[in-house]
mmCIF file of C-alpha atoms in Angstrom:
data_model
loop_
_atom_site.group_PDB
_atom_site.id
_atom_site.type_symbol
_atom_site.label_atom_id
_atom_site.label_comp_id
_atom_site.label_asym_id
_atom_site.label_seq_id
_atom_site.Cartn_x
_atom_site.Cartn_y
_atom_site.Cartn_z
ATOM 1 C CA MET A 130 -0.215 0.013 0.266
ATOM 2 C CA GLY A 131 1.113 3.174 -1.306
ATOM 3 C CA GLU A 132 2.093 6.583 0.947
ATOM 4 C CA THR A 133 -1.175 9.117 0.844
ATOM 5 C CA PRO A 134 -0.180 12.681 0.645
ATOM 6 C CA LYS A 135 -0.981 13.539 3.485
ATOM 7 C CA THR A 136 1.219 11.358 5.154
ATOM 8 C CA ALA A 137 4.450 11.948 2.596
ATOM 9 C CA LEU A 138 3.859 15.928 4.081
ATOM 10 C CA LEU A 139 3.973 14.506 7.499
ATOM 11 C CA HIS A 140 7.254 12.696 7.358
ATOM 12 C CA GLN A 141 8.649 15.819 5.719
ATOM 13 C CA ILE A 142 7.777 17.582 8.246
ATOM 14 C CA ARG A 143 9.404 15.653 10.749
ATOM 15 C CA ARG A 144 12.149 14.842 8.999
ATOM 16 C CA SER A 145 12.821 18.116 8.490
ATOM 17 C CA SER A 146 11.976 19.726 11.971
ATOM 18 C CA ARG A 147 14.660 16.621 13.572
ATOM 19 C CA SER A 148 16.750 18.274 10.930
ATOM 20 C CA VAL A 149 17.110 21.256 12.127
ATOM 21 C CA CYS A 150 17.677 20.148 16.361
ATOM 22 C CA ALA A 151 20.174 17.886 14.923
ATOM 23 C CA ASN A 152 22.335 20.160 12.908
ATOM 24 C CA LEU A 153 21.912 22.659 15.622
ATOM 25 C CA ALA A 154 23.564 20.176 18.079
ATOM 26 C CA GLU A 155 26.570 19.603 15.739
ATOM 27 C CA ALA A 156 26.482 23.109 15.216
ATOM 28 C CA TRP A 157 27.243 23.375 18.920
ATOM 29 C CA ARG A 158 30.007 20.703 19.170
ATOM 30 C CA LYS A 159 31.539 22.474 16.353
ATOM 31 C CA ARG A 160 32.104 26.591 18.389
ATOM 32 C CA ARG A 161 35.951 26.016 17.881
ATOM 33 C CA TYR A 162 36.077 26.377 14.513
ATOM 34 C CA GLU A 163 33.539 29.556 13.063
ATOM 35 C CA ALA A 164 33.519 28.165 9.019
ATOM 36 C CA ALA A 165 32.501 24.772 10.575
ATOM 37 C CA PHE A 166 29.743 26.324 13.086
ATOM 38 C CA VAL A 167 28.463 28.869 10.555
ATOM 39 C CA ALA A 168 27.989 25.930 7.699
ATOM 40 C CA LYS A 169 25.976 24.095 10.814
ATOM 41 C CA LEU A 170 23.563 26.950 10.896
ATOM 42 C CA ASN A 171 23.682 27.569 7.727
ATOM 43 C CA ASP A 172 21.942 23.496 7.184
ATOM 44 C CA CYS A 173 19.616 24.642 10.456
ATOM 45 C CA GLU A 174 18.333 27.543 8.429
ATOM 46 C CA ALA A 175 17.748 26.244 5.196
ATOM 47 C CA GLU A 176 15.746 23.211 7.398
ATOM 48 C CA ALA A 177 13.935 25.232 8.800
ATOM 49 C CA ALA A 178 12.823 27.198 6.205
ATOM 50 C CA GLU A 179 12.130 23.873 4.753
ATOM 51 C CA THR A 180 9.784 23.109 7.430
ATOM 52 C CA GLN A 181 7.878 26.042 7.169
ATOM 53 C CA THR A 182 7.713 25.180 3.643
ATOM 54 C CA TRP A 183 5.883 22.066 4.965
ATOM 55 C CA ILE A 184 3.534 23.709 6.635
ATOM 56 C CA GLU A 185 2.382 25.911 4.682
ATOM 57 C CA PHE A 186 1.809 22.913 1.749
ATOM 58 C CA SER A 187 -0.226 20.700 5.329
ATOM 59 C CA VAL A 188 -2.717 23.956 5.704
ATOM 60 C CA LYS A 189 -3.267 24.896 1.742
ATOM 61 C CA CYS A 190 -4.059 20.775 1.264
ATOM 62 C CA GLY A 191 -6.438 21.435 4.371
ATOM 63 C CA TYR A 192 -3.975 18.500 6.212
ATOM 64 C CA LEU A 193 -3.340 21.299 8.665
ATOM 65 C CA ASN A 194 -5.810 23.544 10.848
ATOM 66 C CA VAL A 195 -5.144 27.364 9.603
ATOM 67 C CA GLU A 196 -4.264 28.481 13.457
ATOM 68 C CA ILE A 197 -1.904 26.049 14.507
ATOM 69 C CA GLY A 198 -0.583 25.773 10.690
ATOM 70 C CA ARG A 199 0.034 29.612 11.808
ATOM 71 C CA GLU A 200 1.476 29.030 15.264
ATOM 72 C CA LEU A 201 3.781 26.292 13.669
ATOM 73 C CA TYR A 202 5.019 29.069 11.134
ATOM 74 C CA GLY A 203 5.521 31.535 13.593
ATOM 75 C CA THR A 204 7.563 29.458 16.047
ATOM 76 C CA TYR A 205 9.851 28.773 13.067
ATOM 77 C CA ASN A 206 9.823 32.143 12.403
ATOM 78 C CA GLN A 207 11.413 32.460 16.108
ATOM 79 C CA ILE A 208 13.992 29.537 15.192
ATOM 80 C CA LEU A 209 15.010 31.140 12.181
ATOM 81 C CA SER A 210 15.757 34.663 13.487
ATOM 82 C CA GLY A 211 18.104 33.019 16.433
ATOM 83 C CA LEU A 212 19.478 30.901 13.391
ATOM 84 C CA VAL A 213 19.811 34.244 11.456
ATOM 85 C CA ASN A 214 21.756 36.095 14.595
ATOM 86 C CA MET A 215 23.798 33.500 15.574
ATOM 87 C CA ILE A 216 25.010 33.387 12.003
ATOM 88 C CA ASN A 217 25.789 36.917 11.946
ATOM 89 C CA HIS A 218 27.551 37.365 15.478
ATOM 90 C CA SER A 219 28.852 33.507 15.542
ATOM 91 C CA GLU A 220 32.565 35.394 16.730
ATOM 92 C CA SER A 221 30.597 35.497 19.914
ATOM 93 C CA TRP A 222 29.189 31.821 20.110
ATOM 94 C CA LEU A 223 32.721 30.709 19.714
ATOM 95 C CA MET A 224 34.441 28.712 21.589
ATOM 96 C CA LYS A 225 37.769 30.488 23.711
ATOM 97 C CA HIS A 226 40.593 28.218 23.239
#
């Protein structure tokens, strides 16, 4: 039996949202090296934006309530804001030698 479109979207949201957390954990451990740290934060930013896209699709397809979709989308806006701040001020997050 094939995967339904609703299930496929759910899997994508789970994958990308988990990837935000996993990439942030990796970034945190790479704070010794600014380029590696920023690269992982950029991966987090991309995955968070992807999650927002899947949330939008879920709402537009009627799989997710509009209000819940707005709340989730707003949460990811806050996450993205924090990530962009960390990227733009990466030197203040680096481990001191």
